[in-house]
Amino acid sequence: MEPRTRAEAQQQADELQAFARVLARLEHEGVIALSEEQRRQLGDYRERTLGALARGFDVDRDSRGRQLTRGMRVASLLGALAFGASVFFLFHRFWGLLAPAPQAAILVGASLATLALTAWLKAIDATGYFTRLAALVAFACLVLNVTMLGDIFDITPSDKALLVWAAYGLLLAYACDLRLLLVAGLASITAFIAARAGEFGGLYWLDFGERPENFYPAALAMLATPSLVSQARYGGFAQIYRVFGLLALFLPMLVLAHWGESSYLGAAPATVQHLYQALGFVASAAAVWLGLRREWPEVVNTATTFFIVFLYTKFYDWWWDAMPKYLFFLVLGLTALLALVVLRRLRIAVPPGARARPPA
Amino acid sequence: MSRLNRPLTLAALLVVLVNALILGGVALNRRAPPDATLILSERELAPTAANSFYFGNDENSGLTLRLRWAVLPAAVAGQEFSDPWSAGWGPAAWLDRKKLAALGFDVAVKPDERAASRYAERMQAREVLLVLEMNGDAYQSALQQIRSRATQAAATAAADTLDARLVGAAQRLREAARRLERDGTRLYVVDAGLDAAALRGRYPDRARYAIVHGSVQPQLEGRGAARELFGRVADVHCADLSVPVKLRVPLPPQPLRYDDRGHPFQVMVAFGRRLEPWVVAASRTAANDDD
């Protein structure tokens, strides 16, 4: 099957390498014996396929290549951050010397120029590292473009800027298969939806964080997206949607479980806190179950973390003052052991048929 | 347009569209005639001292001046008169229960302690339109109040010159009155509403009153039976004014400091059709030598 993304290509390359290692071990142990001709054909096939994958997707052919790739990713990220900061400071260094019209022209020009650079690099850069770096700088330029025009022309702050950043971040993320920009886009759209939810509830948009429930519409939208719109062509995108969706669901729940005053619900703060404590346990346990069933490890890990956080904060409320500290931490340790046992049992209990779902 | 390039093409369209909308909005706001034009001085325009990055240094060549505004403080039972310099953070005299109700706030708060505390926790700021008054009745009233208190305190201290506390209080009030008279901002937030046309109808003088976007928040003042519901002006939006390079010549050399009175200046600020301000003109004025 022809790979569609670099992640798929890398997976095929890894499978080929793993197959070669298993074959060598089986031959060594005498389980299987290949003829010279068969061995040569397999070797040719592997080299041919790996070569094609390396040319088309710049996959890593061995562990050394993988380490170098990680290094290149880090360098690309740091480079993008540094370039973004450089653009920001460069503009601030000279903007006061220019009239508003040239200021605006430079800001708009920088946004368009970095986008054009991204498009050009995308056409010639097989590795994708330089394209991603340019895409991150393009995103920084648009953020600077919108905020600085607001400053230069004294424009009333608006949550619509968040929508623009979200749209731009998501477009660049999908164009360049860039997870970091997907995160930036999702953070922006989460803030925008929360701001709109807050406005609907009578808040000034910048105060949307005062009511954690404002984040729930965005959380549900992010959790539903990979199921409604296939992300199979983009490596790791579905996982990011799910993790961000869970963060937008559980973090407000955690806040409300300890700060009931900030809820939209009209009940007494203590009642609200108890409600969200219970919801936190039920929702995180349900997410663990769903993650195991659908084979979404990122969901299992995130939900387990929150389940334990909910549990530990409850333990703290109940026993921190009442127990000697050695006993308190012993109880925490025993609880972690219990969680391990339960998760192990759940893993065994999940029917094999449930694991064979196609990835979103 | 190939499928591969579609997101980048859309991104380019987005950049063009967003900038067109922003700049179109600016052009619309600045279309003559402006909604109001105020002449402000160094008393009403202060450097953003808290953040030196945003106020002229080697790394930032821009110049931004921040509107300094105040409100006439509410006379809350059991509390001393507040200094209007810092009254922007306290309850406003005109932002009472009736006004808050007119702005759409829920003002049905029960007098008992628990309900009041819960109410205070739940009430958040809301976006409204605010009326800025330059050198008008609010400033004169603040000045009169503090002068009257200073005179009263001086008389009390004169009757008992051995009481250092009374003498100190009288001195502090005299100094506060002097500060307000000579250095204090004359720009006061005097009203709020939801309809710009209705507010302009009430405040027709466009050289003294400007309408701006801002936010207000209810708060309970006082204790027990004397508890009263007031509102505070939480924020005046667009309070940072960017000064174009051609208008910076008459302004003092950077960096200005909050208490820098050696370089008095006047700035004409216009408020446009979208109620967003911009600097129209700037000039240097003679230094005040009364110090």
XYZ file of C-alpha atoms in Angstrom:
651
model
C 0.000 0.000 0.000
C 1.353 3.428 -0.957
C 1.960 5.573 2.120
C 0.175 8.945 2.204
C 2.121 10.638 4.963
C 5.653 10.578 6.300
C 4.368 8.820 9.426
C 2.889 6.011 7.345
C 6.083 5.760 5.305
C 8.190 5.616 8.462
C 5.914 2.901 9.837
C 6.436 0.829 6.655
C 10.202 1.313 6.885
C 10.184 0.279 10.559
C 8.114 -2.821 9.739
C 10.591 -3.822 7.032
C 13.524 -3.411 9.408
C 11.743 -5.339 12.151
C 10.859 -8.105 9.684
C 14.521 -8.415 8.671
C 15.579 -8.702 12.322
C 12.933 -11.354 13.125
C 13.856 -13.302 9.993
C 17.535 -13.288 10.940
C 16.690 -14.539 14.436
C 14.418 -17.305 13.111
C 17.115 -18.420 10.690
C 19.706 -18.355 13.458
C 17.481 -20.514 15.673
C 16.826 -22.907 12.813
C 13.074 -22.309 12.681
C 13.231 -21.367 9.020
C 15.798 -21.784 6.262
C 15.763 -19.559 3.174
C 17.626 -20.311 -0.006
C 20.283 -17.898 -1.249
C 17.936 -16.808 -4.022
C 15.084 -16.083 -1.602
C 17.430 -14.187 0.709
C 18.708 -12.101 -2.191
C 15.172 -11.338 -3.404
C 14.098 -10.268 0.079
C 17.204 -8.105 0.471
C 16.623 -6.462 -2.920
C 12.986 -5.819 -2.093
C 13.889 -4.267 1.250
C 16.574 -2.010 -0.220
C 14.334 -0.970 -3.098
C 11.388 -0.168 -0.841
C 13.489 1.639 1.754
C 15.173 3.641 -0.997
C 11.803 4.672 -2.430
C 10.490 5.613 1.007
C 13.647 7.604 1.757
C 13.406 9.469 -1.549
C 9.685 10.175 -1.253
C 9.348 10.844 2.466
C 12.863 11.152 3.847
C 12.265 8.272 6.267
C 14.901 7.094 8.737
C 16.471 3.831 7.654
C 18.077 3.003 10.989
C 18.280 4.107 14.644
C 21.103 6.566 13.880
C 18.918 8.229 11.286
C 16.098 8.392 13.814
C 18.314 10.115 16.363
C 19.437 12.629 13.764
C 15.805 13.241 12.808
C 14.960 14.047 16.414
C 17.874 16.472 16.469
C 16.633 18.107 13.270
C 13.137 18.444 14.718
C 14.481 20.155 17.824
C 16.707 22.420 15.712
C 13.749 23.248 13.470
C 11.555 24.127 16.465
C 14.222 26.234 18.159
C 15.004 27.932 14.861
C 11.334 28.771 14.327
C 11.005 30.209 17.846
C 14.182 32.242 17.389
C 13.087 33.534 13.979
C 9.661 34.434 15.389
C 11.264 36.358 18.276
C 13.639 38.030 15.832
C 10.752 39.251 13.647
C 8.957 40.568 16.751
C 11.977 42.497 18.046
C 13.041 43.677 14.601
C 9.667 45.278 14.042
C 9.603 46.884 17.489
C 13.145 48.175 17.001
C 12.230 50.175 13.894
C 8.465 50.671 13.855
C 8.625 53.979 15.727
C 10.704 55.451 12.929
C 8.006 54.803 10.333
C 4.680 56.414 9.517
C 1.533 54.271 10.012
C 1.133 53.479 6.276
C 4.617 51.929 5.867
C 4.159 50.171 9.205
C 0.978 48.535 7.947
C 2.549 47.741 4.570
C 5.524 46.017 6.239
C 3.273 43.978 8.528
C 1.011 42.809 5.699
C 4.027 42.262 3.442
C 5.812 40.163 6.073
C 2.748 37.935 6.485
C 2.392 37.397 2.741
C 6.136 37.016 2.124
C 6.594 34.346 4.809
C 3.537 32.519 3.503
C 4.959 32.634 -0.042
C 8.287 31.357 1.325
C 6.449 28.484 3.017
C 4.686 27.587 -0.250
C 7.957 27.719 -2.185
C 9.834 25.598 0.349
C 6.995 23.108 0.404
C 7.497 22.573 -3.331
C 11.267 21.968 -3.116
C 11.922 20.667 0.423
C 11.452 16.890 0.555
C 12.424 16.657 4.237
C 9.785 19.182 5.337
C 11.949 20.652 8.110
C 12.575 23.945 6.351
C 8.928 24.171 5.299
C 7.803 23.692 8.896
C 10.231 26.298 10.130
C 8.949 28.769 7.545
C 5.315 27.920 8.416
C 5.935 28.660 12.104
C 7.531 31.997 11.220
C 4.569 32.748 8.912
C 2.189 32.099 11.806
C 4.243 34.368 14.109
C 4.144 37.072 11.412
C 0.342 36.978 11.175
C -0.016 37.125 14.971
C 2.330 40.138 14.974
C 0.451 41.606 11.978
C -2.921 41.559 13.735
C -1.712 42.638 17.199
C 0.503 45.430 15.889
C -2.199 46.848 13.603
C -4.401 46.888 16.706
C -1.705 48.819 18.591
C -0.836 51.214 15.781
C -4.435 52.179 15.055
C -5.756 51.855 18.647
C -8.373 49.275 17.711
C -10.716 47.854 20.369
C -9.474 44.371 21.404
C -11.650 41.680 19.863
C -11.949 37.918 20.202
C -12.170 37.723 16.404
C -8.363 37.899 16.364
C -8.362 34.454 18.003
C -10.541 33.100 15.196
C -8.147 34.467 12.578
C -5.112 32.929 14.312
C -6.958 29.636 14.684
C -7.918 29.519 10.990
C -4.401 30.458 9.880
C -2.738 28.008 12.275
C -4.998 25.157 11.164
C -4.561 25.932 7.445
C -0.766 25.952 7.807
C -0.850 22.847 10.011
C -2.791 20.871 7.396
C -0.788 22.303 4.496
C 2.581 21.446 6.048
C 1.592 18.476 8.257
C 2.805 20.429 11.286
C 1.573 19.333 14.712
C 2.913 22.352 16.577
C 0.762 24.670 14.477
C -2.198 22.364 15.007
C -1.658 22.900 18.747
C -1.467 26.688 18.218
C -4.614 26.589 16.080
C -6.512 24.473 18.611
C -5.427 26.719 21.496
C -6.687 29.759 19.568
C -10.009 28.182 18.594
C -10.501 26.949 22.179
C -9.979 30.483 23.475
C -12.334 31.883 20.822
C -15.149 29.416 21.555
C -14.701 29.939 25.315
C -14.801 33.726 24.820
C -18.010 33.448 22.787
C -19.547 31.118 25.385
C -18.577 33.653 28.061
C -20.141 36.508 26.109
C -23.301 34.443 25.736
C -23.296 34.115 29.536
C -22.937 37.895 29.959
C -19.171 38.131 30.504
C -16.714 40.520 28.892
C -14.891 38.287 26.395
C -11.436 38.671 27.964
C -12.829 37.300 31.246
C -13.801 33.941 29.712
C -11.421 32.131 32.076
C -13.485 33.240 35.063
C -16.088 30.577 34.238
C -14.304 27.272 33.463
C -17.487 25.800 31.967
C -16.907 28.104 28.975
C -14.321 25.573 27.748
C -16.741 22.663 27.429
C -18.152 23.456 23.952
C -14.591 23.600 22.586
C -13.695 20.356 24.409
C -16.637 18.508 22.871
C -15.881 19.916 19.413
C -12.246 18.800 19.607
C -13.146 15.323 20.863
C -15.725 14.859 18.098
C -13.600 16.189 15.215
C -11.386 13.105 14.560
C -14.484 10.896 14.537
C -16.352 13.178 12.132
C -13.486 14.241 9.865
C -10.833 11.631 9.107
C -7.327 12.679 10.105
C -5.708 9.536 8.658
C -3.627 11.528 6.169
C -1.985 13.565 8.933
C 0.389 11.876 11.355
C -0.573 12.406 15.001
C -3.350 14.935 14.338
C -6.174 12.762 15.677
C -4.200 12.140 18.879
C -3.647 15.887 19.375
C -7.358 16.585 18.920
C -8.233 13.969 21.525
C -5.585 15.038 24.055
C -6.550 18.709 23.742
C -10.216 17.816 23.977
C -9.570 15.907 27.194
C -7.457 18.735 28.610
C -10.241 21.231 27.854
C -12.682 18.844 29.560
C -10.749 17.758 32.648
C -8.837 20.922 33.580
C -12.031 23.003 34.045
C -13.532 20.045 35.919
C -10.528 20.001 38.237
C -10.842 23.757 38.849
C -14.597 23.509 39.489
C -14.077 20.552 41.819
C -12.186 22.940 44.131
C -13.645 26.338 43.264
C -17.414 25.962 42.985
C -17.929 29.732 43.086
C -16.788 30.002 39.472
C -19.559 27.773 38.104
C -22.546 28.913 36.076
C -24.678 26.540 38.132
C -26.773 28.348 40.671
C -26.211 25.795 43.456
C -24.139 26.420 46.572
C -20.368 26.255 45.913
C -19.924 23.112 48.047
C -22.638 21.290 46.053
C -21.023 22.346 42.770
C -17.640 21.101 43.991
C -19.049 17.705 44.991
C -20.817 17.433 41.648
C -17.638 18.125 39.668
C -15.572 15.829 41.880
C -17.977 12.991 41.079
C -18.084 13.992 37.401
C -14.289 14.045 37.295
C -14.043 10.443 38.516
C -16.816 9.165 36.267
C -15.627 11.023 33.152
C -11.959 10.067 33.537
C -12.841 6.403 34.226
C -15.153 6.383 31.191
C -12.404 7.927 29.062
C -9.931 5.223 30.198
C -12.458 2.554 29.231
C -13.130 4.173 25.851
C -9.413 4.632 25.192
C -8.733 0.957 25.901
C -11.639 -0.142 23.764
C -10.720 2.034 20.783
C -6.949 1.576 21.247
C -6.281 5.239 21.826
C -3.236 5.165 24.118
C -3.108 8.961 24.376
C -6.678 8.952 25.733
C -5.855 6.209 28.245
C -2.738 8.053 29.448
C -4.412 11.478 29.734
C -7.540 10.121 31.424
C -5.529 7.944 33.831
C -3.428 10.946 34.809
C -6.541 12.977 35.548
C -8.205 10.116 37.407
C -5.180 9.903 39.689
C -5.050 13.686 40.097
C -8.750 13.730 41.054
C -8.123 10.906 43.481
C -5.025 12.433 45.052
C -6.637 15.844 45.502
C -9.543 14.123 47.259
C -7.146 12.204 49.471
C -5.436 15.467 50.309
C -8.782 17.014 51.300
C -9.711 14.044 53.461
C -6.480 12.879 55.067
C -3.616 15.382 54.828
C -4.419 16.886 58.225
C -5.809 13.712 59.793
C -3.010 11.253 58.956
C 0.690 11.092 59.737
C 2.561 11.953 56.550
C 4.183 8.499 56.192
C 0.737 6.942 56.238
C -0.667 9.473 53.807
C 2.054 8.784 51.228
C 1.770 5.041 51.847
C -1.922 5.281 50.947
C -1.003 7.198 47.770
C 1.506 4.514 46.829
C -0.983 1.721 47.472
C -3.549 3.541 45.361
C -1.082 3.732 42.465
C -0.522 -0.041 42.801
C -4.272 -0.607 42.788
C -4.593 1.533 39.632
C -1.926 -0.615 37.961
C -3.795 -3.813 38.838
C -7.118 -2.417 37.599
C -5.619 -1.177 34.329
C -3.922 -4.547 33.773
C -7.204 -6.317 34.271
C -8.962 -3.906 31.952
C -6.322 -4.526 29.303
C -6.910 -8.248 29.518
C -10.693 -7.841 29.625
C -10.966 -5.755 26.435
C -12.118 -8.164 23.683
C -9.586 -8.536 20.843
C -12.260 -7.624 18.286
C -12.609 -4.201 19.839
C -8.927 -3.490 19.148
C -9.135 -3.932 15.418
C -10.640 -0.565 14.597
C -9.135 1.559 11.867
C -7.220 4.591 13.081
C -9.059 7.932 12.890
C -5.484 25.128 -7.811
C -4.097 21.725 -6.899
C -5.458 19.937 -3.862
C -2.056 20.125 -2.206
C -1.891 23.920 -2.380
C -5.474 24.645 -1.434
C -4.827 25.311 2.291
C -1.950 27.673 1.456
C -4.084 29.527 -1.080
C -6.827 29.856 1.515
C -4.226 31.067 4.031
C -3.126 33.784 1.572
C -6.736 34.825 1.039
C -7.203 34.920 4.803
C -4.204 37.254 5.246
C -5.531 39.612 2.563
C -9.103 39.508 3.850
C -8.173 40.060 7.500
C -5.923 43.008 6.698
C -8.565 44.496 4.397
C -11.148 44.248 7.181
C -8.823 45.741 9.810
C -7.681 48.626 7.624
C -11.219 49.188 6.321
C -12.380 49.429 9.943
C -9.638 51.973 10.670
C -10.650 54.053 7.623
C -14.290 53.915 8.706
C -13.392 54.956 12.260
C -11.296 57.883 11.073
C -13.757 59.222 8.498
C -14.431 62.909 9.176
C -15.927 64.290 11.287
C -14.809 62.425 14.416
C -17.326 61.674 17.141
C -15.347 63.790 19.624
C -12.046 65.629 19.925
C -10.409 66.256 23.290
C -7.325 68.288 24.102
C -5.324 66.389 26.713
C -2.074 67.158 28.457
C 0.662 65.293 30.278
C -1.811 65.168 33.193
C -4.124 62.894 31.226
C -1.566 61.005 29.159
C 1.044 59.017 30.997
C 3.779 56.704 29.833
C 3.099 53.047 30.347
C 5.600 53.079 33.178
C 4.867 49.596 34.397
C 6.264 48.066 31.237
C 9.344 49.813 29.988
C 9.460 47.587 26.916
C 6.373 49.252 25.570
C 7.581 52.743 26.266
C 10.564 53.832 24.274
C 13.957 52.312 24.780
C 16.632 50.853 22.526
C 14.507 47.802 21.779
C 11.273 49.637 21.085
C 11.308 52.795 19.012
C 7.532 53.319 19.268
C 5.877 55.826 21.566
C 2.681 54.932 23.374
C 0.790 57.163 25.784
C -1.832 55.784 28.132
C -5.037 57.616 29.007
C -5.146 58.415 32.717
C -8.730 58.459 33.825
C -10.476 58.638 37.177
C -13.959 58.420 38.599
C -15.630 60.452 41.283
C -15.675 57.999 44.194
C -18.934 56.867 45.758
C -19.636 58.185 49.247
C -19.855 54.820 50.933
C -21.216 54.812 54.474
C -18.497 54.231 57.038
C -15.670 54.797 54.565
C -13.400 57.784 54.138
C -13.491 59.807 50.941
C -11.239 58.105 48.426
C -8.529 59.922 46.565
C -9.729 60.234 42.942
C -6.227 59.453 41.732
C -6.813 55.852 42.530
C -10.568 55.911 42.314
C -10.547 54.134 38.976
C -10.338 50.937 41.012
C -13.069 51.841 43.497
C -16.836 52.307 43.287
C -18.051 55.213 41.142
C -20.528 57.675 42.657
C -22.784 57.633 39.577
C -22.639 53.856 39.037
C -25.349 53.013 41.536
C -27.931 50.217 41.692
C -30.293 51.952 39.254
C -27.565 52.542 36.705
C -26.320 48.962 37.035
C -29.851 47.684 36.400
C -30.075 49.907 33.305
C -26.805 48.354 32.084
C -28.340 44.884 32.319
C -26.848 43.662 35.583
C -28.812 41.571 38.031
C -29.182 43.881 41.039
C -31.476 41.681 43.135
C -29.083 40.989 45.973
C -30.378 39.943 49.376
C -28.984 41.803 52.357
C -27.805 38.723 54.299
C -24.076 38.059 54.500
C -24.049 34.738 52.662
C -26.172 35.877 49.721
C -24.124 39.057 49.414
C -20.879 37.141 49.380
C -22.211 34.719 46.749
C -23.467 37.643 44.661
C -20.057 39.321 44.776
C -18.409 36.089 43.601
C -20.750 35.684 40.661
C -20.851 39.212 39.298
C -18.457 39.656 36.406
C -17.502 42.655 34.299
C -19.627 43.490 31.283
C -18.806 45.495 28.181
C -20.519 48.886 28.008
C -20.017 52.346 26.554
C -18.403 54.882 28.870
C -18.494 58.684 28.772
C -15.180 60.466 29.362
C -15.440 64.062 30.550
C -12.457 66.395 30.164
C -12.049 69.114 32.794
C -15.726 69.251 33.667
C -18.022 69.026 36.653
C -16.632 65.717 37.909
C -13.109 67.075 38.196
C -14.324 70.297 39.798
C -16.420 68.308 42.243
C -13.466 66.074 43.195
C -11.322 69.164 43.678
C -13.969 70.856 45.795
C -14.455 67.793 47.984
C -10.788 67.314 48.711
C -10.225 71.034 49.323
C -13.145 71.106 51.712
C -11.780 68.080 53.583
C -8.310 69.646 53.701
C -9.745 72.871 55.145
C -11.758 70.913 57.681
C -8.732 68.855 58.704
C -6.576 71.972 58.994
C -9.165 73.578 61.285
C -9.338 70.430 63.442
C -5.540 70.263 63.635
C -5.300 73.959 64.497
C -7.609 73.387 67.463
C -5.280 70.721 68.834
C -1.768 71.332 67.574
C -0.334 68.796 70.007
C -2.050 65.891 68.264
C 0.531 64.779 65.693
C -1.990 62.439 64.040
C -4.389 65.308 63.247
C -1.565 67.529 62.024
C -0.261 64.733 59.799
C -3.727 64.032 58.375
C -4.236 67.726 57.604
C -0.865 67.872 55.879
C -1.598 64.775 53.809
C -4.956 66.130 52.660
C -3.424 69.515 51.784
C -0.807 67.722 49.707
C -3.467 65.537 48.028
C -5.507 68.637 47.136
C -2.423 70.317 45.711
C -1.570 67.222 43.664
C -5.066 66.966 42.281
C -5.095 70.642 41.390
C -1.706 70.725 39.690
C -0.923 67.212 38.424
C -4.059 65.144 38.692
C -5.903 63.963 35.638
C -8.966 65.971 34.654
C -10.334 63.136 32.569
C -13.224 61.497 34.411
C -15.526 58.636 33.515
C -18.914 60.179 34.245
C -21.536 57.872 32.769
C -22.166 54.547 31.075
C -24.754 53.178 28.721
C -25.480 50.699 25.984
C -26.579 53.095 23.248
C -23.996 55.516 21.829
C -26.616 57.803 20.262
C -28.519 58.133 23.549
C -25.305 58.939 25.403
C -24.331 61.527 22.796
C -27.778 63.049 23.169
C -27.109 63.500 26.885
C -23.555 64.764 26.365
C -23.653 66.827 23.139
C -20.430 68.785 23.732
C -17.971 66.879 21.497
C -15.002 68.940 22.698
C -15.544 67.888 26.316
C -17.184 64.460 26.206
C -15.944 61.370 24.408
C -17.707 58.027 24.285
C -15.471 54.949 24.456
C -15.745 51.196 24.888
C -15.053 49.872 28.358
C -16.304 47.527 31.022
C -17.935 47.889 34.432
C -18.366 45.450 37.281
C -20.787 45.559 40.230
C -19.376 45.378 43.716
C -20.812 45.535 47.196
C -19.518 48.263 49.460
C -19.879 48.622 53.212
C -20.911 46.049 55.775
C -24.081 44.661 57.291
C -27.175 46.813 56.961
C -25.121 49.656 55.477
C -24.067 47.471 52.547
C -24.691 49.156 49.204
C -24.392 48.023 45.614
C -22.151 50.105 43.391
C -20.226 49.518 40.222
C -16.622 50.140 39.375
C -15.193 51.012 35.992
C -13.154 47.897 35.337
C -11.474 49.078 32.164
C -11.419 51.711 29.450
C -10.528 49.927 26.207
C -8.106 51.480 23.724
C -6.478 53.464 26.512
C -3.005 53.102 24.919
C -2.488 55.665 22.183
C 0.194 55.093 19.629
C 1.893 58.356 18.622
C 2.823 58.565 14.907
C 6.423 59.524 14.191
C 5.543 62.907 12.621
C 3.752 64.003 15.814
C 6.516 63.008 18.199
C 8.768 66.030 17.688
C 6.938 68.316 20.165
C 6.742 65.578 22.748
C 9.416 65.190 25.405
C 12.473 63.050 24.758
C 12.223 59.454 25.860
C 12.012 57.964 28.298
C 9.284 59.879 30.105
C 8.641 59.022 33.689
C 5.343 58.961 35.502
C 6.256 62.057 37.529
C 8.101 63.862 34.752
C 6.629 67.372 34.727
C 9.556 69.104 33.119
C 8.161 68.650 29.609
C 4.516 69.725 29.529
C 2.690 69.038 26.280
C -0.760 69.025 24.731
C -2.157 66.299 22.536
C -5.323 66.461 20.480
C -7.061 63.097 20.560
C -9.929 62.315 18.194
C -12.504 59.589 18.874
C -13.863 58.126 15.662
C -17.088 56.616 14.438
C -16.220 53.292 16.020
C -15.324 55.204 19.210
C -11.645 54.304 18.831
C -9.183 57.123 19.599
C -6.126 58.345 17.734
C -3.623 61.154 18.158
C -4.318 64.011 15.737
C -1.855 66.678 16.863
C 0.726 67.333 19.553
C 2.406 70.500 20.781
C 4.730 71.595 23.540
C 3.385 73.946 26.199
C 5.118 76.268 28.640
C 6.463 74.620 31.789
C 4.533 75.258 34.982
C 6.911 77.025 37.324
C 4.731 76.976 40.435
C 6.669 74.123 42.033
